Amino acid sequence: MKKLINRPEDVVREALQGIEQAHADLVRVSFDPNYIVRADAPVQGKTALISGGGSGHEPMHGGFVGAGMLDAACPGEVFTSPTPDQMEAATKAVNGGAGVVHIVKNYTGDVMNFEMAAELCRSEGIEVEAVLVDDDVAVQDSLYTAGRRGVGTTVLLEKIGGAAAEEGRPLKEVADVCREVNANGRTMGMALTSCTVPAAGKPTFELGEDEMEIGIGIHGEPGRERMKLKTASEIVDLMATAVVDDIPFSAGDNVLAFVNGMGGTPLIELYVLYNELARFLKGRNITIARNLIGSYITSLEMAGFSITLLKMSDDFIRLWDAPVKTPGLRWGV
Amino acid sequence: MKKLINRPEDVVREALQGIEQAHADLVRVSFDPNYIVRADAPVQGKTALISGGGSGHEPMHGGFVGAGMLDAACPGEVFTSPTPDQMEAATKAVNGGAGVVHIVKNYTGDVMNFEMAAELCRSEGIEVEAVLVDDDVAVQDSLYTAGRRGVGTTVLLEKIGGAAAEEGRPLKEVADVCREVNANGRTMGMALTSCTVPAAGKPTFELGEDEMEIGIGIHGEPGRERMKLKTASEIVDLMATAVVDDIPFSAGDNVLAFVNGMGGTPLIELYVLYNELARFLKGRNITIARNLIGSYITSLEMAGFSITLLKMSDDFIRLWDAPVKTPGLRWGV
């Protein structure tokens, strides 16, 4: 296993220590239980947003904590759900009296643990609204999930929901904005290579030298189909068709087009893929109103990418453009 | 070769088409000869900065074109110098009457071609100042270089020099700021894996399953030493010692600490490495005044990282903090 780490069991804690030292102007880090909160938490009177999930998907979620996005993030061990006590402590740390939205990607462990944390918090008088993200069109059920997996739309939801909270919307409205993002976002991913979980020490799966896997999940869960490697143009056609036909997205729609690297994909390839996606969408008379290109929801060093499309209302565009100041996403401030 | 591309010979052009469509609010792209300019170029009366070099290092340089950083970038083919006609056309496109700084990484082809372009531009009445970047402490001479290679400090120089130009400093002052950054910045890199140039179709070099190479260049040029893989802590000690002892950096210095991924390195590992670097510098009583963590000067999908330290004056800190609005680096606006 080739990794720039010390002991596998220390990776998450040491990365959190790195984040703590690098971004003290934006966030604070708590250990045992582990969570990251905005430096000025709790913000009195503001609806708070927290998310969480296994580590290994950086910058999501810890890199999205800050003004205009998340109030806190709970990182589990690599590809492992965080525990209810992390979520409970984070919820208490960010509650400014206006309640807390839990953004939960649809994986069985995450869902169960966030539910337990929400119950604990409610019993102590904190209002909690849970929002489920299940945007992956690739498979109906998966290794870690009943129903669709939560993937790329999560990043967009955290930005747009975070902006809605920042401008003072109450708990239920913020939760509804988040649910609306999930309802209008769809994703599909693929991989050229596997990744290696530090504690496992060997690749999660194997792919032949000329093979790729279409529809893969962000933990290397099996996708739709393993096939011979194709050109960027053919791969985008395959994946974008599956995404567009799902809601469906239609001629005249405005979308945010998100081309996301899985961690080991060079940026130059993401721009080649974006060029193909722009061509594909033009052919369907779908307009790219906004875009995001880079590695924002990753699977350690996996080579591959995902396409997320989000149907954009005027409200979504305004919330997307609103200032954000986090380690992983920043503009307007 | 596993890459998300179409034909290898089309990668650079298609990536530029992707950039053109993604970032039309920030930049314009010219083809034949290829260059990227800020959308509002030329800015009358402002000193302009251009850089360039082989492609495959994205987001550098094209991703750093925009207000507060570069006025233009000239991308060559992958790991191949751009040609003088690209540099000449870009220089003319950005000259607002106040002259143009050429930021040149020290590789033989880049240096020669930028010199030819500068001569051509001067003969047409455009003032040009060339600034050489040669911050790599690993080796004295290299495969593509007489003298030290230009690496990580380039990113910091483009930001700080760009801010100096943006606030209205004249040509010679901006060039001197850039030279001062180069004089105060030092870098060392390492690799866990090779990368594959699309046109070559096979890895540039081979490393055993338990080997790493310390002091490697951004094109996979040989470094100081090939050795057995060590822990993050040991690797940082090795590299940071070489960097710190070079100028040298001393107790009481304020530095910008830049932990850069080579393209295939997960962000979680970069934070583990930053944590080790912070520990190392604390032991030397060197203060981290600013930091940058992410993949900004890359070698396609190479796994590895580099450490750059830049001694920060108050002027440098102010210029670093100034607003910047580019596809690859953005804050304050």
XYZ file of C-alpha atoms in Angstrom:
666
model
C 0.000 0.000 0.000
C 1.511 3.303 -1.134
C 0.167 6.125 0.975
C 1.543 9.299 2.490
C 0.473 8.455 6.025
C 1.803 7.266 9.360
C -0.200 4.444 10.972
C -3.442 3.614 9.134
C -5.414 3.915 12.380
C -4.203 7.519 12.844
C -5.071 8.913 9.393
C -8.391 10.531 10.274
C -7.205 12.053 13.545
C -4.003 13.407 12.027
C -5.808 14.862 9.011
C -8.179 16.595 11.447
C -5.171 17.996 13.293
C -3.894 19.280 9.964
C -7.253 20.931 9.218
C -7.330 22.461 12.697
C -3.942 24.073 12.229
C -4.464 25.111 8.625
C -7.897 26.701 8.914
C -8.200 28.114 12.424
C -9.612 31.311 10.886
C -12.587 29.362 9.501
C -13.193 26.309 11.683
C -12.579 24.677 15.044
C -11.977 20.952 15.412
C -13.215 18.871 18.326
C -11.724 15.456 19.125
C -13.391 12.516 20.889
C -15.967 12.787 19.531
C -14.566 14.125 16.253
C -16.293 17.002 14.505
C -15.476 20.250 12.701
C -17.523 23.413 13.381
C -17.443 26.934 11.994
C -15.207 29.129 14.091
C -18.147 31.325 15.147
C -20.551 28.482 16.059
C -23.224 28.568 17.322
C -24.643 31.431 15.265
C -27.575 32.692 17.323
C -30.911 32.579 15.540
C -29.577 30.941 12.369
C -30.765 27.565 11.143
C -27.712 25.315 11.365
C -26.711 22.609 8.871
C -24.595 19.601 9.683
C -23.543 16.666 7.624
C -21.189 13.776 8.018
C -20.129 10.454 6.672
C -17.087 8.301 6.258
C -13.742 10.006 5.703
C -11.919 9.551 2.395
C -14.247 11.827 0.396
C -12.403 15.084 1.093
C -12.983 17.973 0.773
C -16.537 16.743 1.523
C -17.759 17.275 4.241
C -15.194 18.901 6.552
C -13.910 21.161 3.781
C -17.384 22.654 3.408
C -17.705 23.956 6.952
C -17.803 27.732 7.136
C -19.948 30.788 6.499
C -22.535 30.141 3.795
C -22.326 26.367 3.842
C -22.174 23.817 6.701
C -22.097 24.676 10.409
C -20.485 21.353 11.254
C -19.285 18.073 9.777
C -18.807 14.698 11.465
C -16.095 12.565 9.890
C -16.171 8.831 10.533
C -13.256 6.518 9.948
C -12.445 6.015 6.253
C -15.591 4.850 4.420
C -17.279 4.218 7.793
C -20.275 6.047 9.213
C -19.659 8.487 12.039
C -21.286 7.546 15.349
C -24.420 9.050 16.911
C -22.400 10.692 19.696
C -20.412 12.674 17.103
C -23.617 13.852 15.456
C -25.226 14.659 18.796
C -22.239 16.682 20.007
C -22.008 18.548 16.672
C -25.729 19.292 16.704
C -25.473 20.787 20.182
C -22.379 22.764 19.239
C -24.081 24.490 16.295
C -27.626 24.940 17.560
C -28.262 28.658 17.854
C -31.847 28.161 18.944
C -33.327 27.958 15.457
C -32.874 24.236 14.946
C -30.544 22.035 12.947
C -30.791 20.338 9.544
C -29.111 16.942 9.274
C -27.924 16.274 5.728
C -27.697 12.498 5.415
C -26.361 10.623 2.415
C -28.376 7.469 1.892
C -26.157 4.726 3.323
C -27.646 2.370 5.869
C -25.168 3.154 8.650
C -25.343 6.928 8.168
C -29.131 6.913 8.114
C -29.411 4.802 11.265
C -26.853 6.813 13.220
C -28.246 10.198 12.189
C -31.722 8.996 13.229
C -30.437 8.005 16.660
C -28.648 11.343 17.045
C -31.744 13.260 15.968
C -33.845 11.439 18.571
C -31.311 12.195 21.301
C -31.223 15.875 20.341
C -34.994 16.196 20.087
C -35.332 14.672 23.546
C -33.165 17.532 24.763
C -35.330 20.134 23.064
C -33.374 20.795 19.872
C -35.440 20.874 16.694
C -33.922 18.638 14.020
C -34.983 18.153 10.402
C -33.373 15.298 8.491
C -32.794 15.547 4.735
C -31.875 12.429 2.794
C -29.668 12.622 -0.306
C -30.226 9.810 -2.819
C -29.251 11.153 -6.226
C -27.262 8.288 -7.774
C -29.059 6.977 -10.845
C -26.689 4.038 -11.338
C -28.306 1.328 -9.227
C -31.487 0.925 -7.235
C -29.924 -0.853 -4.260
C -26.280 -1.199 -3.434
C -23.761 -2.817 -1.143
C -24.299 -0.282 1.649
C -27.683 1.110 0.712
C -31.337 0.335 0.425
C -32.505 2.680 -2.313
C -30.316 5.049 -4.246
C -26.963 6.206 -2.914
C -26.213 9.805 -1.985
C -23.376 11.194 -4.078
C -22.468 14.380 -6.030
C -25.664 16.342 -5.428
C -24.662 16.457 -1.750
C -22.020 19.097 -2.506
C -24.502 21.329 -4.334
C -27.140 20.798 -1.652
C -24.755 21.836 1.106
C -23.926 25.049 -0.765
C -27.477 25.988 -1.690
C -29.012 24.942 1.631
C -26.206 26.703 3.471
C -26.922 29.936 1.620
C -30.634 29.643 2.427
C -29.797 29.310 6.121
C -27.318 32.181 5.954
C -29.977 34.560 4.682
C -32.147 33.779 7.679
C -34.693 31.265 6.461
C -36.304 29.186 9.216
C -35.592 25.487 9.812
C -38.422 23.984 7.791
C -37.801 26.252 4.801
C -34.099 25.441 4.760
C -34.872 21.726 4.963
C -37.348 22.113 2.106
C -34.762 23.904 -0.058
C -32.392 20.996 0.603
C -35.060 18.452 -0.306
C -35.826 20.381 -3.471
C -32.142 20.263 -4.441
C -32.108 16.514 -3.906
C -35.292 16.114 -5.951
C -33.764 18.051 -8.857
C -30.243 16.620 -8.825
C -28.998 13.410 -10.426
C -25.540 11.838 -10.591
C -23.657 9.000 -12.181
C -20.040 8.010 -11.567
C -17.397 5.730 -13.060
C -13.949 4.459 -12.170
C -10.775 3.609 -14.048
C -9.044 2.272 -10.936
C -9.877 1.210 -7.425
C -8.765 2.896 -4.232
C -7.201 1.364 -1.135
C -8.697 1.903 2.302
C -5.708 2.430 4.664
C -6.939 -0.072 7.241
C -7.538 -2.709 4.545
C -4.160 -2.254 2.896
C -5.243 -3.577 -0.478
C -7.425 -2.302 -3.336
C -11.179 -2.519 -2.732
C -11.672 -4.147 -6.136
C -9.695 -4.982 -9.244
C -10.150 -3.679 -12.767
C -8.267 -4.986 -15.786
C -5.765 -2.772 -17.611
C -8.321 -2.008 -20.338
C -11.448 -1.996 -18.170
C -13.604 0.618 -16.490
C -16.674 0.385 -14.291
C -19.694 2.547 -15.049
C -22.081 3.499 -12.264
C -19.682 2.872 -9.425
C -20.330 4.253 -5.932
C -18.016 6.493 -3.936
C -16.809 3.552 -1.833
C -16.079 1.366 -4.837
C -19.467 -0.359 -4.600
C -20.280 -2.198 -7.819
C -21.912 -0.160 -10.565
C -24.007 -0.960 -13.585
C -21.494 -2.505 -15.874
C -17.852 -3.329 -16.268
C -16.708 -2.714 -19.824
C -13.745 -1.986 -22.067
C -12.378 1.527 -21.747
C -14.028 3.960 -24.174
C -13.258 7.506 -25.287
C -14.187 10.520 -23.160
C -16.880 11.343 -25.682
C -18.467 7.887 -25.506
C -18.254 7.720 -21.717
C -19.913 11.122 -21.289
C -22.676 10.163 -23.714
C -23.333 6.973 -21.754
C -23.369 8.630 -18.327
C -25.068 11.904 -19.258
C -27.838 9.999 -21.031
C -28.540 8.001 -17.873
C -28.579 11.196 -15.787
C -30.678 13.294 -18.170
C -33.264 10.593 -18.820
C -33.833 9.997 -15.126
C -35.793 13.033 -13.860
C -35.917 13.710 -16.863
C -34.066 16.900 -17.751
C -35.714 18.506 -20.785
C -35.029 21.026 -23.547
C -35.131 24.520 -22.101
C -33.957 23.490 -18.633
C -31.227 25.468 -16.885
C -28.776 23.230 -15.052
C -25.715 23.345 -12.896
C -23.220 20.945 -14.529
C -20.837 19.414 -12.019
C -17.891 17.360 -13.308
C -16.290 15.811 -10.258
C -12.970 14.008 -10.027
C -12.800 10.920 -7.817
C -9.435 11.875 -6.307
C -6.848 10.492 -8.722
C -8.058 12.172 -11.913
C -6.003 15.040 -13.355
C -7.794 18.348 -13.831
C -6.885 18.402 -17.546
C -9.057 15.289 -18.018
C -11.958 16.874 -16.131
C -11.897 19.779 -18.601
C -11.861 17.360 -21.555
C -14.914 15.685 -19.980
C -16.624 19.030 -19.312
C -16.136 19.913 -22.976
C -17.928 16.682 -23.926
C -20.705 17.306 -21.417
C -21.261 20.825 -22.781
C -21.551 19.338 -26.283
C -23.987 16.677 -25.073
C -26.231 19.146 -23.244
C -26.231 21.575 -26.171
C -27.541 18.717 -28.309
C -30.453 18.352 -25.890
C -31.076 22.122 -25.715
C -30.260 22.106 -22.019
C -28.491 25.277 -20.858
C -25.583 25.203 -18.425
C -26.377 28.115 -16.112
C -23.578 27.359 -13.646
C -20.799 24.798 -13.389
C -18.395 23.224 -10.948
C -15.284 21.345 -12.094
C -12.844 19.693 -9.708
C -12.455 16.958 -7.105
C -15.039 17.769 -4.420
C -16.540 14.383 -3.461
C -13.789 11.832 -3.793
C -12.939 8.205 -3.102
C -9.388 8.545 -1.828
C -7.065 8.120 -4.847
C -9.604 6.468 -7.149
C -9.255 7.524 -10.800
C -12.620 8.286 -12.317
C -15.277 10.966 -12.314
C -18.942 11.668 -11.863
C -21.441 13.869 -13.626
C -24.071 15.648 -11.569
C -26.805 17.748 -13.117
C -29.033 19.958 -10.998
C -32.071 21.686 -12.432
C -31.647 25.329 -11.446
C -34.504 27.628 -10.456
C -33.824 31.361 -10.140
C -33.770 30.876 -6.363
C -31.167 28.108 -6.654
C -28.982 30.308 -8.900
C -29.107 33.171 -6.416
C -28.299 30.845 -3.511
C -25.482 29.183 -5.467
C -23.937 32.590 -6.234
C -24.167 33.774 -2.610
C -20.858 34.218 -0.754
C -19.232 31.134 0.734
C -16.106 30.886 2.822
C -14.924 27.364 3.573
C -11.590 25.583 3.109
C -12.927 23.732 0.068
C -15.232 26.218 -1.664
C -14.894 29.958 -1.507
C -16.125 33.002 -3.370
C -17.645 36.407 -2.757
C -15.658 36.963 0.444
C -3.044 3.655 -20.776
C -6.098 4.509 -18.674
C -7.140 8.069 -19.306
C -10.409 9.930 -19.653
C -9.579 11.417 -23.043
C -10.331 11.075 -26.723
C -7.266 11.052 -29.007
C -4.001 11.826 -27.182
C -3.153 14.531 -29.711
C -6.406 16.366 -28.939
C -6.128 16.524 -25.129
C -4.731 20.041 -24.827
C -7.072 21.588 -27.389
C -10.145 19.887 -25.947
C -9.230 20.842 -22.381
C -8.876 24.454 -23.573
C -12.325 24.212 -25.157
C -13.617 22.989 -21.803
C -11.993 25.924 -19.991
C -13.392 28.352 -22.554
C -16.929 27.106 -22.000
C -16.656 26.744 -18.239
C -15.082 30.085 -17.387
C -16.240 32.594 -20.003
C -16.961 35.037 -17.155
C -13.261 35.072 -16.221
C -11.189 34.242 -19.293
C -11.111 34.057 -23.068
C -9.286 31.303 -24.951
C -7.464 31.819 -28.227
C -6.583 28.890 -30.490
C -3.696 28.647 -32.999
C -1.711 29.919 -31.290
C -3.133 28.655 -27.981
C -3.378 31.006 -25.028
C -5.781 31.976 -22.253
C -6.304 35.665 -21.340
C -8.398 37.393 -18.721
C -11.780 38.339 -20.103
C -11.063 42.070 -19.778
C -7.583 42.045 -21.363
C -5.767 44.255 -22.100
C -6.186 46.284 -18.907
C -5.031 49.778 -19.866
C -2.154 51.120 -17.794
C -1.682 47.937 -15.738
C 1.524 45.922 -15.763
C 0.584 42.576 -17.283
C 1.887 39.164 -16.206
C 2.051 36.122 -18.411
C 3.376 32.671 -17.831
C 3.335 29.407 -19.667
C 4.817 25.979 -19.870
C 3.907 22.457 -20.782
C 0.367 21.275 -20.086
C -0.266 18.534 -17.521
C 0.364 20.762 -14.472
C -3.198 22.069 -14.125
C -4.513 24.256 -12.630
C -1.135 25.940 -13.255
C -0.933 28.138 -15.372
C -4.246 28.498 -17.214
C -6.246 28.165 -14.007
C -4.483 31.204 -12.581
C -5.574 33.664 -15.248
C -7.894 36.353 -13.945
C -8.085 39.505 -11.870
C -5.309 39.655 -9.282
C -3.106 36.984 -10.825
C -2.033 36.277 -14.437
C -3.175 38.244 -17.479
C -2.424 35.311 -19.767
C -1.070 31.771 -19.860
C 0.445 29.859 -22.779
C -0.068 26.093 -22.557
C 2.263 23.883 -24.582
C 1.566 20.265 -25.367
C 1.792 17.978 -22.315
C 5.197 18.457 -20.641
C 6.395 20.420 -23.711
C 7.331 24.082 -23.865
C 4.908 26.438 -25.586
C 6.264 28.102 -28.718
C 7.480 31.689 -29.098
C 4.513 32.610 -31.306
C 2.119 31.689 -28.469
C 4.052 33.862 -26.044
C 4.297 36.723 -28.535
C 0.571 36.668 -29.291
C -0.297 36.480 -25.580
C 2.068 39.348 -24.765
C 0.425 41.543 -27.403
C -3.044 40.552 -26.209
C -2.397 41.642 -22.619
C -0.164 44.670 -23.072
C -2.057 47.702 -21.803
C 0.831 50.043 -22.488
C 2.600 49.480 -19.166
C 4.691 46.479 -20.216
C 4.574 42.760 -19.587
C 6.330 40.462 -17.102
C 7.213 37.006 -18.416
C 7.244 34.428 -15.613
C 9.485 31.625 -16.825
C 10.090 28.340 -15.027
C 13.682 27.282 -15.465
C 13.505 24.596 -18.137
C 15.753 24.937 -21.161
C 12.968 24.987 -23.754
C 10.795 27.449 -21.842
C 13.705 29.795 -21.243
C 14.797 29.781 -24.889
C 11.294 30.282 -26.259
C 10.366 33.043 -23.812
C 13.630 34.823 -24.718
C 12.790 34.674 -28.424
C 9.259 35.937 -27.737
C 10.585 38.773 -25.565
C 12.943 39.865 -28.339
C 10.135 39.842 -30.894
C 7.892 41.891 -28.591
C 10.600 44.392 -27.703
C 11.310 44.915 -31.404
C 7.680 45.972 -31.717
C 7.943 48.412 -28.844
C 6.515 46.391 -25.963
C 8.508 46.517 -22.742
C 9.140 43.006 -21.385
C 10.781 41.948 -18.125
C 11.626 38.267 -17.724
C 11.566 36.625 -14.293
C 13.107 33.189 -13.866
C 11.749 30.721 -11.290
C 14.310 28.196 -10.016
C 13.219 27.175 -6.528
C 13.719 23.393 -6.514
C 16.376 22.447 -3.954
C 16.463 18.780 -4.996
C 19.098 18.770 -7.724
C 21.498 21.283 -9.240
C 21.012 20.249 -12.873
C 18.311 18.034 -14.275
C 17.086 16.261 -17.360
C 15.495 19.382 -18.851
C 17.323 22.096 -16.957
C 20.667 23.756 -16.480
C 20.478 25.014 -12.901
C 17.593 24.490 -10.552
C 14.105 23.670 -11.781
C 11.132 25.993 -11.359
C 8.381 24.338 -9.316
C 6.001 25.168 -6.430
C 7.098 28.733 -5.770
C 5.721 29.607 -9.220
C 2.151 29.425 -7.895
C 2.913 31.781 -4.999
C 4.873 34.133 -7.269
C 1.998 34.398 -9.726
C -0.383 35.311 -6.891
C 1.874 37.832 -5.170
C 3.223 39.368 -8.379
C -0.292 39.505 -9.781
C -1.514 41.421 -6.734
C 1.382 43.875 -7.038
C 0.424 44.551 -10.661
C -3.249 44.862 -9.764
C -2.538 47.646 -7.291
C -0.823 49.654 -9.993
C 2.879 49.075 -9.492
C 5.016 49.748 -12.573
C 6.713 47.062 -14.649
C 10.113 47.031 -12.977
C 8.645 47.020 -9.472
C 6.336 44.125 -10.287
C 9.237 42.178 -11.805
C 11.295 42.891 -8.689
C 8.519 41.638 -6.411
C 8.435 38.443 -8.490
C 12.214 38.053 -8.241
C 12.035 38.609 -4.499
C 9.434 35.830 -4.206
C 11.690 33.495 -6.147
C 14.670 34.417 -3.987
C 12.711 33.645 -0.811
C 10.919 30.481 -1.917
C 12.224 26.916 -1.881
C 10.587 23.619 -2.828
C 11.164 19.898 -2.762
C 8.935 17.188 -4.244
C 8.565 13.421 -4.124
C 6.604 10.725 -5.923
C 4.981 7.431 -5.005
C 4.050 6.649 -8.602
C 4.846 7.817 -12.102
C 2.494 9.496 -14.513
C 1.800 8.676 -18.149
C 2.090 11.320 -20.861
C -0.857 10.709 -23.230
C 1.288 10.795 -26.391
C 3.800 8.358 -24.840
C 1.161 5.898 -23.680
C 3.314 4.375 -20.949
C 4.600 5.504 -17.536
C 7.508 7.966 -17.617
C 9.402 5.861 -15.071
C 8.880 2.822 -12.860
C 8.911 2.610 -9.076
C 8.732 -0.624 -7.118
C 5.701 -1.413 -4.961
C 7.562 -0.338 -1.810
C 9.628 2.478 -3.325
C 9.374 6.249 -3.518
C 11.538 8.875 -5.173
C 12.608 11.940 -3.207
C 13.426 15.162 -5.020
C 11.583 14.331 -8.205
C 10.706 17.019 -10.773
C 7.233 17.857 -12.045
C 7.849 15.920 -15.268
C 9.101 12.828 -13.481
C 12.738 13.884 -13.870
C 14.989 11.910 -11.532
C 15.347 13.264 -8.008
C 17.892 12.859 -5.265
C 17.274 9.351 -4.144
C 15.064 6.364 -4.648
C 14.350 4.662 -1.339
C 11.946 2.416 0.553
C 8.628 4.058 1.423
C 8.717 5.793 4.816
C 6.066 7.282 7.089
C 4.580 10.722 6.452
C 6.488 11.984 9.456
C 9.848 10.724 8.195
C 9.228 11.947 4.643
C 8.295 15.445 5.806
C 11.364 15.598 8.052
C 13.576 14.644 5.118
C 12.077 17.097 2.662
C 11.452 19.997 5.022
C 15.023 19.774 6.313
C 16.337 20.099 2.757
C 14.064 23.083 2.096
C 14.693 24.888 5.391
C 18.463 24.450 5.313
C 18.733 25.818 1.802
C 18.139 29.603 2.103
C 18.247 28.976 5.128
C 14.955 29.623 6.912
C 15.647 30.556 10.528
C 13.957 30.751 13.906
C 11.627 33.741 13.961
C 10.862 33.648 10.221
C 7.287 33.945 9.004
C 6.545 31.610 6.118
C 3.816 30.593 3.753
C 3.675 26.776 3.956
C 2.428 25.214 0.721
C 1.666 21.478 0.680
C 0.966 20.609 -2.935
C -0.473 17.391 -4.332
C 1.032 16.056 -7.575
C -2.363 15.168 -9.064
C -3.116 11.667 -7.774
C -2.783 12.326 -4.041
C -5.952 12.399 -1.920
C -6.583 15.576 0.060
C -6.788 13.601 3.329
C -3.100 12.694 2.862
C -2.156 16.323 2.184
C -3.661 17.278 5.554
C -1.741 14.494 7.306
C 1.409 15.897 5.663
C 0.517 19.476 6.605
C 0.129 18.345 10.214
C 3.663 16.931 10.087
C 5.022 20.063 8.441
C 3.443 22.264 11.124
C 5.100 20.089 13.784
C 8.460 20.289 12.007
C 8.368 24.068 11.631
C 7.264 24.573 15.226
C 10.375 22.642 16.266
C 12.468 25.168 14.349
C 10.555 28.166 15.732
C 9.402 29.076 12.238
C 5.888 30.550 12.157
C 3.351 29.612 9.491
C 1.798 32.972 8.625
C -0.219 31.666 5.678
C -0.779 28.285 4.054
C -1.989 26.654 0.865
C -3.005 22.991 0.729
C -4.181 21.275 -2.435
C -3.143 20.180 -5.928
C -2.065 23.395 -7.681
C 1.059 22.430 -9.649
C 0.620 18.865 -10.726
C 2.143 16.145 -12.873
C -0.956 14.615 -14.425
C -2.026 11.697 -12.182
C 1.295 11.285 -10.352
C 0.894 10.372 -6.668
C 3.205 12.421 -4.509
C 3.535 15.905 -3.098
C 5.833 18.854 -2.694
C 6.618 21.233 0.137
C 7.211 24.885 -0.675
C 8.204 27.420 1.950
C 8.211 31.123 1.190
C 9.653 33.655 3.617
C 6.898 36.227 4.063
C 7.485 39.951 4.463
C 4.577 42.171 5.528
C 4.286 43.274 1.898
C 4.074 39.653 0.719
C 1.367 38.898 3.293
C -0.704 41.864 2.166
C -0.299 40.909 -1.509
C -1.117 37.256 -0.776
C -4.325 38.290 1.012
C -5.420 40.642 -1.793
C -8.492 39.578 -3.784
C -8.013 37.053 -6.576
C -10.557 35.730 -9.048
C -9.357 32.889 -11.263
C -10.716 29.412 -12.022
C -8.067 27.835 -9.773
C -7.630 30.288 -6.901
C -10.266 32.668 -5.634
C -10.959 34.772 -2.585
C -12.029 38.244 -1.581
C -14.363 38.639 -4.567
